[in-house]
Short mmCIF file of C-alpha atoms in Angstrom, two decimals:
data_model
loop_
_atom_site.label_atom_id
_atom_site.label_comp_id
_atom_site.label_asym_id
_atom_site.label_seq_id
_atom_site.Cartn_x
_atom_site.Cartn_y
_atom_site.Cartn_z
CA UNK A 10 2.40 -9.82 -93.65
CA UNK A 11 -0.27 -12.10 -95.43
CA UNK A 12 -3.81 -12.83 -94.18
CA UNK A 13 -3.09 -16.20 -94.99
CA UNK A 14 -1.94 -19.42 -93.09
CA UNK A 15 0.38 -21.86 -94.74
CA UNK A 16 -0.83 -24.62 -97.10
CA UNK A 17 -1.33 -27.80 -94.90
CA UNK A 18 -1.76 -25.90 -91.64
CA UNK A 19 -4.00 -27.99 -89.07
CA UNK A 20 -7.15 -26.19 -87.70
CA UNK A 21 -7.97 -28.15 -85.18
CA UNK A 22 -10.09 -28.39 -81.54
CA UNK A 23 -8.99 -30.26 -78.65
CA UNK A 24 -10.68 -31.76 -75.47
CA UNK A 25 -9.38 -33.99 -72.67
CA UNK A 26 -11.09 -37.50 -71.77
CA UNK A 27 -12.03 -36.53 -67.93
CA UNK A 28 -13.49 -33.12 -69.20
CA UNK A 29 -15.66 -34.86 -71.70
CA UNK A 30 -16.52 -38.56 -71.48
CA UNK A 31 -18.44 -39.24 -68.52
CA UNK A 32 -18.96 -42.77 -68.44
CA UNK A 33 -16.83 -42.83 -65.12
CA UNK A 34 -17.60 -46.38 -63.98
CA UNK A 35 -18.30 -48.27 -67.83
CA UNK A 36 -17.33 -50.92 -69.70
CA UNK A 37 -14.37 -51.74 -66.46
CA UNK A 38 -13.11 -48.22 -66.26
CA UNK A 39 -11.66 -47.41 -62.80
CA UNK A 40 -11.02 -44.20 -61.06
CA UNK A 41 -8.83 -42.10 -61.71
CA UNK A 42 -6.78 -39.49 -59.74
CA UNK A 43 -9.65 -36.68 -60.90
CA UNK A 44 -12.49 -39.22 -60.13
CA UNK A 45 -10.98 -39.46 -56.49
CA UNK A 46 -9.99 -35.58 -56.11
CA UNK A 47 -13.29 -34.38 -57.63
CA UNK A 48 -15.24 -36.54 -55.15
CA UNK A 49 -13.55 -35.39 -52.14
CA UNK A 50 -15.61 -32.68 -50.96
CA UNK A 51 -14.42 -28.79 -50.89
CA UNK A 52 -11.39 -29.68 -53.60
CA UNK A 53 -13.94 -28.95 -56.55
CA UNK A 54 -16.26 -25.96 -57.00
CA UNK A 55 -19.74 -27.01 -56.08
CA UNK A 56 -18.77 -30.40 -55.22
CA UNK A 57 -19.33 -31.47 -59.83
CA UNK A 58 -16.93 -34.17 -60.39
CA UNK A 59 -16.68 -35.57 -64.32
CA UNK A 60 -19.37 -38.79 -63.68
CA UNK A 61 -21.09 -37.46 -66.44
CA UNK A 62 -19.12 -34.25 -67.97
CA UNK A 63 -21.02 -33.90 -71.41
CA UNK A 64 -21.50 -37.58 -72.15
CA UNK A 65 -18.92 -37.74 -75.18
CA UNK A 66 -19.14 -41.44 -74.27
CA UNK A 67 -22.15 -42.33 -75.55
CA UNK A 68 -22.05 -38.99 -78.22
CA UNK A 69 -19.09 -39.29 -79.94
CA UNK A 70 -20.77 -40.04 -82.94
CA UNK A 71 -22.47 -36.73 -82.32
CA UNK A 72 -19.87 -34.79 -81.36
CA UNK A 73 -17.51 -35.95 -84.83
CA UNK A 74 -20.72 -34.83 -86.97
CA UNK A 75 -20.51 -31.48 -85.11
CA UNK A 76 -16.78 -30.90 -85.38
CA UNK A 77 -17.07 -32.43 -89.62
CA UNK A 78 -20.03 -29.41 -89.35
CA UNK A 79 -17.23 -26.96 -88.23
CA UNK A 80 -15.03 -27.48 -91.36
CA UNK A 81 -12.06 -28.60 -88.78
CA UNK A 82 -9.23 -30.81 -90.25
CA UNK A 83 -7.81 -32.07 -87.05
CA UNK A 84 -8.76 -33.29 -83.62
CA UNK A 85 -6.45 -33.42 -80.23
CA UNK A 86 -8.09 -35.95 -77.43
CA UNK A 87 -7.00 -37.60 -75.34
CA UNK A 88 -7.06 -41.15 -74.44
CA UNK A 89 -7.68 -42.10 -70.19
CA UNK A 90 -5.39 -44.25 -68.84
CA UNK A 91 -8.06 -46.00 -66.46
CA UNK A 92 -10.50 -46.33 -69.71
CA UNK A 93 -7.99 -48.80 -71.22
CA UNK A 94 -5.80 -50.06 -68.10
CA UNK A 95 -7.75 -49.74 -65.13
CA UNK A 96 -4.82 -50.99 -62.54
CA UNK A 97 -2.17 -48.82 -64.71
CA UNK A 98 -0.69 -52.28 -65.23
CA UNK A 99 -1.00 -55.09 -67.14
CA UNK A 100 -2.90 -55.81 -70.22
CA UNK A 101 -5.98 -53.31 -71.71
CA UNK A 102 -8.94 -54.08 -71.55
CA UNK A 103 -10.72 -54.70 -74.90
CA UNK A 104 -13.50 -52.91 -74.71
CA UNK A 105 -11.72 -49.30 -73.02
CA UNK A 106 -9.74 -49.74 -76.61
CA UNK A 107 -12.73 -50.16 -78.59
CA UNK A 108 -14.04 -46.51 -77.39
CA UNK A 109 -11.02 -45.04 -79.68
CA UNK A 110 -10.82 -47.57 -82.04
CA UNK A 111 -14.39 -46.17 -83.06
CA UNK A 112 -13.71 -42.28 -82.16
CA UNK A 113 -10.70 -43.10 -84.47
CA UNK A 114 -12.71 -44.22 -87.22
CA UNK A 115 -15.20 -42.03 -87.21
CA UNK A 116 -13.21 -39.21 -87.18
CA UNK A 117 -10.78 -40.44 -90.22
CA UNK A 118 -14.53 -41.20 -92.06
CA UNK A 119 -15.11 -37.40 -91.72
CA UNK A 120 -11.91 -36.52 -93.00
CA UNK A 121 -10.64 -35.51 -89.39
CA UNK A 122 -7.44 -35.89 -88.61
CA UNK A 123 -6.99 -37.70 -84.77
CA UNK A 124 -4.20 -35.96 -82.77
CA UNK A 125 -3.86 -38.65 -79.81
CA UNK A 126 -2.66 -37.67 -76.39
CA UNK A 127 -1.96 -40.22 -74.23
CA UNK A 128 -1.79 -38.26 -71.04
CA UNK A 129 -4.16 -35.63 -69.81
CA UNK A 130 -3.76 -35.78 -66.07
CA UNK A 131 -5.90 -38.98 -65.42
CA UNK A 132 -3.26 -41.30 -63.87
CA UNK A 133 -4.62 -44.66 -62.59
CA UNK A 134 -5.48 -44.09 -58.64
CA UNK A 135 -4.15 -47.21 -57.91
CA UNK A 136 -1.02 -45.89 -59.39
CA UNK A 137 -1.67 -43.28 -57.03
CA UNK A 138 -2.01 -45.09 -54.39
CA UNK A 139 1.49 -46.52 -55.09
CA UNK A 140 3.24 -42.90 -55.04
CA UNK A 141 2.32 -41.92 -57.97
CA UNK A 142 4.45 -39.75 -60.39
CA UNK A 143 6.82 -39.04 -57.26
CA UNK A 144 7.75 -42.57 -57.91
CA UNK A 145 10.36 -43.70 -60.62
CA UNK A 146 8.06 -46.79 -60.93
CA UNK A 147 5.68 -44.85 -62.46
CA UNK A 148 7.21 -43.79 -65.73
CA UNK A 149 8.02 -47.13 -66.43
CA UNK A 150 4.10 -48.03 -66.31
CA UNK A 151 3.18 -44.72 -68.65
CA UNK A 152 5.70 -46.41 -71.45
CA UNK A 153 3.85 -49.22 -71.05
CA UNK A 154 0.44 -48.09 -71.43
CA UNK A 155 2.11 -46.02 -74.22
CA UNK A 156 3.71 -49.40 -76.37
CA UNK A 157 -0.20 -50.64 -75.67
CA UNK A 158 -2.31 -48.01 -77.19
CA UNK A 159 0.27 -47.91 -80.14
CA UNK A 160 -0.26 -50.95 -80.27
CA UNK A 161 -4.22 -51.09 -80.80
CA UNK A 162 -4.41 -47.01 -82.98
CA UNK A 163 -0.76 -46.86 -84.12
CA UNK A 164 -2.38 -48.10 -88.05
CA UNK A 165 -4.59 -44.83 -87.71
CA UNK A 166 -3.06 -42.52 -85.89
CA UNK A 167 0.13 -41.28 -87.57
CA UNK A 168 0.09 -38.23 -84.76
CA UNK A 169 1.05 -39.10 -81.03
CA UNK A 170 1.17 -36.97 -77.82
CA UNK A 171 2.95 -38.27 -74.78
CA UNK A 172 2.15 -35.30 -71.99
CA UNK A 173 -0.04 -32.43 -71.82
CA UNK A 174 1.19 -30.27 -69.49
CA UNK A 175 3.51 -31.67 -67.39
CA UNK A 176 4.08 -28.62 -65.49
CA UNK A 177 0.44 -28.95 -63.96
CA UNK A 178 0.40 -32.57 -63.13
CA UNK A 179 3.52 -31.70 -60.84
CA UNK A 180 3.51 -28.80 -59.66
CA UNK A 181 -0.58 -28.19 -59.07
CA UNK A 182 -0.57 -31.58 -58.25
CA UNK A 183 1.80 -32.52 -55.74
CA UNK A 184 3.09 -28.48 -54.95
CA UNK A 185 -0.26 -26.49 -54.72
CA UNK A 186 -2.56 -29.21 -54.12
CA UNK A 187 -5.35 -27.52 -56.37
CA UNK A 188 -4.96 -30.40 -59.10
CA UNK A 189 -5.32 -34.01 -58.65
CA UNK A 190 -4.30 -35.89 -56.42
CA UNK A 191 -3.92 -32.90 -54.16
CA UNK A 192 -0.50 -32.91 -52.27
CA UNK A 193 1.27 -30.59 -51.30
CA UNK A 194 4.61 -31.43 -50.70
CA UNK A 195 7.69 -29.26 -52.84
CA UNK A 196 10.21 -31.96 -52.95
CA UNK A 197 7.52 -34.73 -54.21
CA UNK A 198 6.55 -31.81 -56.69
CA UNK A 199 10.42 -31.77 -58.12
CA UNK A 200 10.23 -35.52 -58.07
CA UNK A 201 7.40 -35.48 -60.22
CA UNK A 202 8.51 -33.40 -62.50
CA UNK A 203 11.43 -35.73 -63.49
CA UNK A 204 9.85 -38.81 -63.62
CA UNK A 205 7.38 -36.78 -66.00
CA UNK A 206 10.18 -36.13 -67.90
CA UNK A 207 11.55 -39.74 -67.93
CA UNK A 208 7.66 -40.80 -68.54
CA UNK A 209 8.10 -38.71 -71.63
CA UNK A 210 11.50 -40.28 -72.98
CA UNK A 211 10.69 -43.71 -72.20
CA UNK A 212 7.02 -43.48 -73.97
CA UNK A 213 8.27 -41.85 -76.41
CA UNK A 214 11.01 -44.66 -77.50
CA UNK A 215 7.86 -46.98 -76.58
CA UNK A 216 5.85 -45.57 -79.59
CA UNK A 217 8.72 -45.25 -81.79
CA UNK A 218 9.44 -49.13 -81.68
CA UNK A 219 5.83 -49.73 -82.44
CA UNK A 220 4.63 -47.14 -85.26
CA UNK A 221 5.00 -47.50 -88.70
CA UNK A 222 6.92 -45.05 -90.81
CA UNK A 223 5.79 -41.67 -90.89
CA UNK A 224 4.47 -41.98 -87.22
CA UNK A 225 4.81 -38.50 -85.20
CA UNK A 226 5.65 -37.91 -81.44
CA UNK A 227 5.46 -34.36 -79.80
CA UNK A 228 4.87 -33.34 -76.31
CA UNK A 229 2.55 -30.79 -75.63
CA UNK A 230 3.92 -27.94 -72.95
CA UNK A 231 2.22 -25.10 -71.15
CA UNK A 232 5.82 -22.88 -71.34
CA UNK A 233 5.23 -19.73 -69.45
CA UNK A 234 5.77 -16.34 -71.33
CA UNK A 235 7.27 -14.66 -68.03
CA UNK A 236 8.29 -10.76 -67.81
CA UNK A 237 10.44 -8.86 -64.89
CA UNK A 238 7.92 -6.22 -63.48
CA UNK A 239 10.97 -3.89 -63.51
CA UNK A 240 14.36 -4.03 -65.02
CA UNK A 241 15.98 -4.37 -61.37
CA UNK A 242 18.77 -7.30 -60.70
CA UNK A 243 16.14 -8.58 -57.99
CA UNK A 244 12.98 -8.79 -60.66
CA UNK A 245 15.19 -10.28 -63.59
CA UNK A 246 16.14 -12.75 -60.57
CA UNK A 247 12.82 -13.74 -60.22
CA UNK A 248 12.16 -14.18 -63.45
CA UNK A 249 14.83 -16.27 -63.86
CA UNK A 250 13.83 -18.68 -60.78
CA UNK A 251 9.99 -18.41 -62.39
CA UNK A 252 11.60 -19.59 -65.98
CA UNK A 253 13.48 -22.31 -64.59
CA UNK A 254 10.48 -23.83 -62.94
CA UNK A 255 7.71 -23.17 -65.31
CA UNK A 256 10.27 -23.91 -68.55
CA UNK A 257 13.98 -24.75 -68.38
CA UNK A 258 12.79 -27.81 -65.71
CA UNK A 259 11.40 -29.68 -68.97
CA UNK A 260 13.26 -28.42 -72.01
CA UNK A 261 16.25 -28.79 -70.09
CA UNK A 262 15.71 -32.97 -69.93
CA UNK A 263 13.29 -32.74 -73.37
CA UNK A 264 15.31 -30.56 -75.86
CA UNK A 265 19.20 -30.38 -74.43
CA UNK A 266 19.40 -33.59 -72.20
CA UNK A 267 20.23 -31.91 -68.78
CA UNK A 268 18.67 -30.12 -66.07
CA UNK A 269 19.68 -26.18 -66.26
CA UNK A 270 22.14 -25.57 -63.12
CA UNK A 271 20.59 -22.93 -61.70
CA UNK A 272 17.06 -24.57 -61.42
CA UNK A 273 19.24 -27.41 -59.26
CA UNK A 274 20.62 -24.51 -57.41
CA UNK A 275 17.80 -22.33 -56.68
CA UNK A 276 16.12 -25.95 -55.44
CA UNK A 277 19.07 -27.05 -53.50
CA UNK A 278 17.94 -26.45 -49.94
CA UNK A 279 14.89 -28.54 -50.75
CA UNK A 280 16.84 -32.04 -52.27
CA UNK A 281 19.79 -33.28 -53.97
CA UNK A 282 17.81 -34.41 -57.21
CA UNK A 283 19.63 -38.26 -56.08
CA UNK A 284 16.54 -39.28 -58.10
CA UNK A 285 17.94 -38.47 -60.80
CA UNK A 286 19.87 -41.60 -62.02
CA UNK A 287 22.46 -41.82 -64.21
CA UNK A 288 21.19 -41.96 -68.02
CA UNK A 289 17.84 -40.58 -67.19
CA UNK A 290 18.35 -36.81 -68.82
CA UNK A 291 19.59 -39.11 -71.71
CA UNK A 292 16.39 -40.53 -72.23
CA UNK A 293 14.34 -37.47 -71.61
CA UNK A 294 15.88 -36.06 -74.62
CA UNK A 295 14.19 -38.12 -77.53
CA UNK A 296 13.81 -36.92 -81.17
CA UNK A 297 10.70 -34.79 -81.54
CA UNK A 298 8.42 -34.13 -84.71
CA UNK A 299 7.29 -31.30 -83.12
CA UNK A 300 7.06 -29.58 -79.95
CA UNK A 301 3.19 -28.39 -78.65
CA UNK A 302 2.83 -24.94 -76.94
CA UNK A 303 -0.17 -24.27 -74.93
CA UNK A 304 -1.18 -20.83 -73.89
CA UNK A 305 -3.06 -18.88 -72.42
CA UNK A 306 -1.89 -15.52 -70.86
CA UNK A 307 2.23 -14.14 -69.96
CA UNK A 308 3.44 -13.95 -66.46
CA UNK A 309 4.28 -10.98 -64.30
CA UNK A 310 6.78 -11.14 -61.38
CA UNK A 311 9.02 -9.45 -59.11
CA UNK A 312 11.63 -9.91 -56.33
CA UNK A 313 9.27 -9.90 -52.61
CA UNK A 314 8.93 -6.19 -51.07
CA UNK A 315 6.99 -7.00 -48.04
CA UNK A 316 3.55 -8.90 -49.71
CA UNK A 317 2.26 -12.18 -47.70
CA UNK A 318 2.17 -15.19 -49.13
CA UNK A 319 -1.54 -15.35 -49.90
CA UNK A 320 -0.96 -12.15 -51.86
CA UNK A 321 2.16 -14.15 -54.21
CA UNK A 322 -0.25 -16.67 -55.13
CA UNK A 323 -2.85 -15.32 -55.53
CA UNK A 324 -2.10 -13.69 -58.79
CA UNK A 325 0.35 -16.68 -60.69
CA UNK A 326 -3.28 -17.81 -62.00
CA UNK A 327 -3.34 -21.09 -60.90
CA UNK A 328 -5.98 -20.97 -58.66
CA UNK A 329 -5.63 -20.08 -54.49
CA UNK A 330 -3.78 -22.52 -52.17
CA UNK A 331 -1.93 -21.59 -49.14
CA UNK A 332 1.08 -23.93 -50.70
CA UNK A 333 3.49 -22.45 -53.59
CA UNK A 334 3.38 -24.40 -56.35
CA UNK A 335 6.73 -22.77 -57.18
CA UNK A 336 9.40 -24.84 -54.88
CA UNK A 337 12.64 -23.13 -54.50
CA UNK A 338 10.93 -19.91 -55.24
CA UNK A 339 8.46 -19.18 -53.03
CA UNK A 340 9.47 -15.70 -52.32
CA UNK A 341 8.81 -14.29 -55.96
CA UNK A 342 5.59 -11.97 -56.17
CA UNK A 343 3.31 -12.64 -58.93
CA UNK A 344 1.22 -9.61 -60.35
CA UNK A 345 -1.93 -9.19 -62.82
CA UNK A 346 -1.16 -8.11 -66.03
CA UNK A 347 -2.71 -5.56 -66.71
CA UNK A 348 -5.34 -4.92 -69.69
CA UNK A 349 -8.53 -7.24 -70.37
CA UNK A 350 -9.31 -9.82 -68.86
CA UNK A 351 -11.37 -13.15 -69.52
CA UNK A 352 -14.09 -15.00 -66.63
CA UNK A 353 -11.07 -16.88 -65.58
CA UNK A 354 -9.12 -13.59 -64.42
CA UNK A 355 -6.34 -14.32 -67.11
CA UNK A 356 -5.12 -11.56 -68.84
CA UNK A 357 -5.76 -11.37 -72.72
CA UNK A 358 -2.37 -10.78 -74.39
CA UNK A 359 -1.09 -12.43 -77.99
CA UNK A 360 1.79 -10.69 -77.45
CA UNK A 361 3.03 -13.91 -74.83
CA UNK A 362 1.90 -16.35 -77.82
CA UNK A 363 4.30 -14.47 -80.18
CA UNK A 364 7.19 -14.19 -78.07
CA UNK A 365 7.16 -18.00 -77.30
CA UNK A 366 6.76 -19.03 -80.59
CA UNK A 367 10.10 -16.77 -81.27
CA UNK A 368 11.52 -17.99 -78.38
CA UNK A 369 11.42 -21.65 -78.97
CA UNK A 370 12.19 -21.19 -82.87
CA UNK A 371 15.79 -19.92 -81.32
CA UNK A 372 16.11 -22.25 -78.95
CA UNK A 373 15.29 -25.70 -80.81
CA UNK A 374 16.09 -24.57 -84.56
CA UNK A 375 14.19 -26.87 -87.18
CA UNK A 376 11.39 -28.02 -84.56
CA UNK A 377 7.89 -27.68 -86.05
CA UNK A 378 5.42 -25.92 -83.35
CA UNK A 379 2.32 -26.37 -82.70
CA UNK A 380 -0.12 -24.68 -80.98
CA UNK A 381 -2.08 -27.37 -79.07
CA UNK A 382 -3.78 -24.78 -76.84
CA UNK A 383 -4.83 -21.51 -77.18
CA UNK A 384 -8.68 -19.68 -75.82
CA UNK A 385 -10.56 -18.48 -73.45
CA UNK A 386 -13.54 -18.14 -70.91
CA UNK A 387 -16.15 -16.15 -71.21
CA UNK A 388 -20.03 -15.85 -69.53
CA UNK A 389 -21.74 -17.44 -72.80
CA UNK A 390 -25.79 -18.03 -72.36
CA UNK A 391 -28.23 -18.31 -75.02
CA UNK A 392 -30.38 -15.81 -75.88
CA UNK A 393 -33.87 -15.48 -76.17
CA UNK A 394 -33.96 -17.72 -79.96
CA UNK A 395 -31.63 -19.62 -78.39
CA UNK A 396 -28.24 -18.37 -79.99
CA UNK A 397 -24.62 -18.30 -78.22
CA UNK A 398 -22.78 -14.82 -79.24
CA UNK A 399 -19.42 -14.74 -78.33
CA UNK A 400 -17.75 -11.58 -79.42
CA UNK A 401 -15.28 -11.52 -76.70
CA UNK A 402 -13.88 -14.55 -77.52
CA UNK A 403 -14.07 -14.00 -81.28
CA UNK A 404 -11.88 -11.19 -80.85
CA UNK A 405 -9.29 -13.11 -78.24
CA UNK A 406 -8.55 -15.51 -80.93
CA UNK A 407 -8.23 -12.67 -84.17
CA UNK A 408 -5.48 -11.39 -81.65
CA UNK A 409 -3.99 -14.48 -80.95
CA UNK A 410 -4.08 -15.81 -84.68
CA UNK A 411 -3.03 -12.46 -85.60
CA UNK A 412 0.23 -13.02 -83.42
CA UNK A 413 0.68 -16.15 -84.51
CA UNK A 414 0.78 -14.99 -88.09
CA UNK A 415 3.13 -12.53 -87.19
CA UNK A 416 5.55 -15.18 -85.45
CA UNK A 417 5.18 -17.21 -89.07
CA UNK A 418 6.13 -13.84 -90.83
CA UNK A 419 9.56 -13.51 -88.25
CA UNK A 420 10.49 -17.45 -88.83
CA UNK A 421 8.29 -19.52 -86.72
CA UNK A 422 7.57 -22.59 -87.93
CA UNK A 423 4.11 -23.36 -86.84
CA UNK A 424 2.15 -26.07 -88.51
CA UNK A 425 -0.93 -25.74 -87.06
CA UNK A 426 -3.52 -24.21 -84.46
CA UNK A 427 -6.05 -26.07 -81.81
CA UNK A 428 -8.52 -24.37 -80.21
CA UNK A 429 -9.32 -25.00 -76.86
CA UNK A 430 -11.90 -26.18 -76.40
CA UNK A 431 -14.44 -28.17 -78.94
CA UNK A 432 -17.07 -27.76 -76.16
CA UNK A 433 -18.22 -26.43 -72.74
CA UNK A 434 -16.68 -29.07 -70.04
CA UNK A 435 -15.58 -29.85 -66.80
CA UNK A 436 -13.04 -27.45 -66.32
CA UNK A 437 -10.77 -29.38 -63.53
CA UNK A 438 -11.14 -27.45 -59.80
CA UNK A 439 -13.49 -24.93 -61.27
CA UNK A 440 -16.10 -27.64 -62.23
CA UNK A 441 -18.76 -26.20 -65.14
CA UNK A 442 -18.74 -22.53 -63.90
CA UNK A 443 -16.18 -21.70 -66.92
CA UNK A 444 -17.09 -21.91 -70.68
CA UNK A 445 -14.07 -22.59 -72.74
CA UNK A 446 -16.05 -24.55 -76.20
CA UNK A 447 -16.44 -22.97 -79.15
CA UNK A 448 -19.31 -25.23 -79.10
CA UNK A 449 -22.36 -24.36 -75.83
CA UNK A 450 -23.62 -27.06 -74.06
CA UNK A 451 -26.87 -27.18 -71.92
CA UNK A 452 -25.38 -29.45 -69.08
CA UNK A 453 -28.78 -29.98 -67.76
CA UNK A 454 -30.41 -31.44 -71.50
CA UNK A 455 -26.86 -32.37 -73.18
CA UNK A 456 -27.75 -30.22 -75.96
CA UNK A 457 -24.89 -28.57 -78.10
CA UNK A 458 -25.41 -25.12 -79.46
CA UNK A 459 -22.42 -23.40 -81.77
CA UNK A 460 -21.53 -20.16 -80.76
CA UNK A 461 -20.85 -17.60 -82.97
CA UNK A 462 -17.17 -18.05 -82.78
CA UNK A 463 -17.39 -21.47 -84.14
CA UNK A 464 -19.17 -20.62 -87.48
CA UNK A 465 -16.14 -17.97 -87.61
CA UNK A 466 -13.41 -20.34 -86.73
CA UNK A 467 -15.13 -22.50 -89.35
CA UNK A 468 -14.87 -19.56 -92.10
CA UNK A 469 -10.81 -19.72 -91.15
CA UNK A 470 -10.36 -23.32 -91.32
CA UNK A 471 -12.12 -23.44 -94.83
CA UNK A 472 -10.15 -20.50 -96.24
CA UNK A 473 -6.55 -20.49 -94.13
CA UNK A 474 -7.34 -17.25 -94.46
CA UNK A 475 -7.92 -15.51 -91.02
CA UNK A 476 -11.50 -13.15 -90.55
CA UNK A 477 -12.46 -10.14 -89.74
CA UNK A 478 -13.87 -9.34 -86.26
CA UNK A 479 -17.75 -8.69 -86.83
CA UNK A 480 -18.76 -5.26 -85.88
CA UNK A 481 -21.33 -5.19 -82.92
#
């Protein structure tokens, strides 16, 4: 197996707009569904919301010198919805626009390729407020604000993202609770999920009538490496429930155009899926440049033998609510892998990354991958000169990259790699207590400090050709 990536492989870092930009209330932006959630007091560690994250805003031109500094040839953001269309309806406003038109620019000016997602869980509140993405109404609004950003970036941005994760916005979101907006309701969780998936189809048609030639669309999905504690009938069951509802319940719609049967039978006590119209499975299912996998550890599970509720959820690593964010399979007992582990309790295995990447090269043959997520948390400080060592992490991604190398050698097609994340940020419900950047940031001065592991993910992006892990 070579050392060596493919010619033309991306090297990229990605970030998310409420993680990063601050800025909350500038230049007409609006709340969002985090701005509300993060504000509501007990819902985010510490009470931190994203006012001010790490100021991207008013440092992007910063922040591009930094990531040119790295050596990296791509960059995955994402755009807010409330930045550019503050109602979720309607007409953008000018000057939301102008924020990407310039992050655009300066990025192509570095020789930076922008990666564009156009959702990264910051829907509009007053969407919200309307239902939300329970609603049908509001996929039709998220093609919308799709057709409108094409519309401004689509002459410099050949690569587009419609979701990021649209596992979390529905079932963390309206299941668990622990995501914005908070509810916890199983059947509004299901509901989401679809229109998510009809959001997808019908932005995705959206930016295909408005791109040139040669313009890219993708989805980005957190698929869920999951694994039977035992070989019994009743752990293989719950595996099977887990991989309908983590995986099968959007590349069912997104890859085959239907829901798998057993995901609408395991669900059937909760609804009928009526809202599911006629056509809409059609839609889902539109042509795909490539398909984005985001990961981060596998999944253990087995059939319930006598454990309380608190102790199933407690280890699905998707932080503690008393509400399953798994409807229809509530029962199934979660377990933590076992091995190392990183500061967000998630266990470090590549092998999940390889099997995925196998996985999906079976199950949608000739569909580029990417790898739009992939790294970890760790308890990074400066030292005493003022340097950020991160050996831990260094190591997580040689394993990782190593495994993804590996999946190329078996038949993968994988065009390229983003680590997450560019910086320190507002990591969602844990606030700033976890350090995911390749890049350390002082929250109280702003300042950004590389870490170690950026100078050596800079050494692989310059070469293709993947480091050693530095002794001591």
């Amino acid at each position: 197996m070579s050392d060596t990536f493919p010619p033309g492989f991306l090297w990229g870092t990605a970030t998310a707009a409420y993680q990063i930009e601050g800025a909350a209330r500038e230049n007409g932006r609006t709340p969002s569904i985090w701005d509300t959630f993060s504000h509501t007091p007990g819902k985010v560690a510490r009470g931190e919301t994203g006012d001010i994250a790490v100021d991207h805003f008013h440092r992007r031109a910063e922040d591009v010198r930094m990531m040119a500094d790295l050596g990296v040839n791509a960059y995955r953001f994402s755009v807010s919805w409330p930045r550019v269309q503050p109602t979720g309806r309607g007409p953008a406003i000018q000057r939301g626009l102008d924020f990407y038109r310039g992050l655009v620019d300066d990025l192509l000016a570095h020789g930076i390729e922008p990666v564009l997602t156009l959702y990264h869980w910051d829907l509009p509140q007053e969407l919200e407020a309307a239902g939300g993405w329970p609603e049908r109404e509001t996929a039709y609004r998220f093609a919308e604000y799709a057709r409108t950003v094409a519309e401004a970036l689509g002459d410099r941005v050949t690569r587009w993202t419609t979701l990021n994760e649209p596992w979390c916005s529905a079932f963390l979101g309206y299941g668990s609770g622990v995501h914005a907006p908070g509810r916890t309701d199983p059947v509004a969780a299901l509901r989401a999920a679809h229109h998510l998936n009809l959001g997808h189809g019908l932005a995705a048609q959206a930016l295909r009538s408005v791109l040139p030639p040669g313009g890219q669309v993708s989805v980005s999905l957190n698929p869920a490496a999951v694994r039977a504690r035992t070989q019994s009938p009743e752990d293989r069951d719950a595996r099977r429930r887990i991989d309908a509802l983590a995986n099968r319940v959007f590349t069912g719609p997104m890859l085959t155009g239907a829901y798998p049967g057993d995901l609408l039978a395991d669900t059937a006590r909760l609804t009928d899926w009526a809202f599911v119209q006629a056509g809409d499975e059609a839609v889902s299912r539109q042509p795909l440049d490539s398909l984005g996998i985001n990961y981060y550890q596998p999944s253990v599970v087995s059939a319930a033998d006598g454990q309380d509720a608190g102790e199933r959820s407690r280890q699905d690593g998707h932080g503690a609510s008393e509400h399953s964010p798994w409807p229809g399979a509530e029962s199934v007992v979660f377990h933590q892998p076992p091995g190392e582990l990183t500061e967000m309790g998630w266990s470090v295995d590549p092998s999940g990354l390889y099997d995925l990447l196998l996985r999906y090269t079976r199950e949608a043959p000739g569909l580029p991958l990417m790898i739009t997520e992939n790294g970890a948390a760790y308890p990074d400080k400066p030292d005493a000169d003022g340097a950020v060592h991160d050996p831990d992490r260094i190591r997580y991604l040689h394993g990782h990259l190593s495994a993804v190398q590996r999946a190329i050698a078996d038949g993968a097609d994988v065009r390229g790699y983003f680590l997450w994340s560019l910086m320190d940020n507002f990591e969602w419900s844990y606030g700033y207590g976890k350090r995911f950047g390749a890049v350390h940031v002082d929250y109280e001065t702003q300042r950004r400090t590389p870490k170690s592991s950026a100078r050596w993910y800079a050494r692989l992006a310059g070469t293709g050709v993947l480091p050693e892990v530095p002794v001591g």
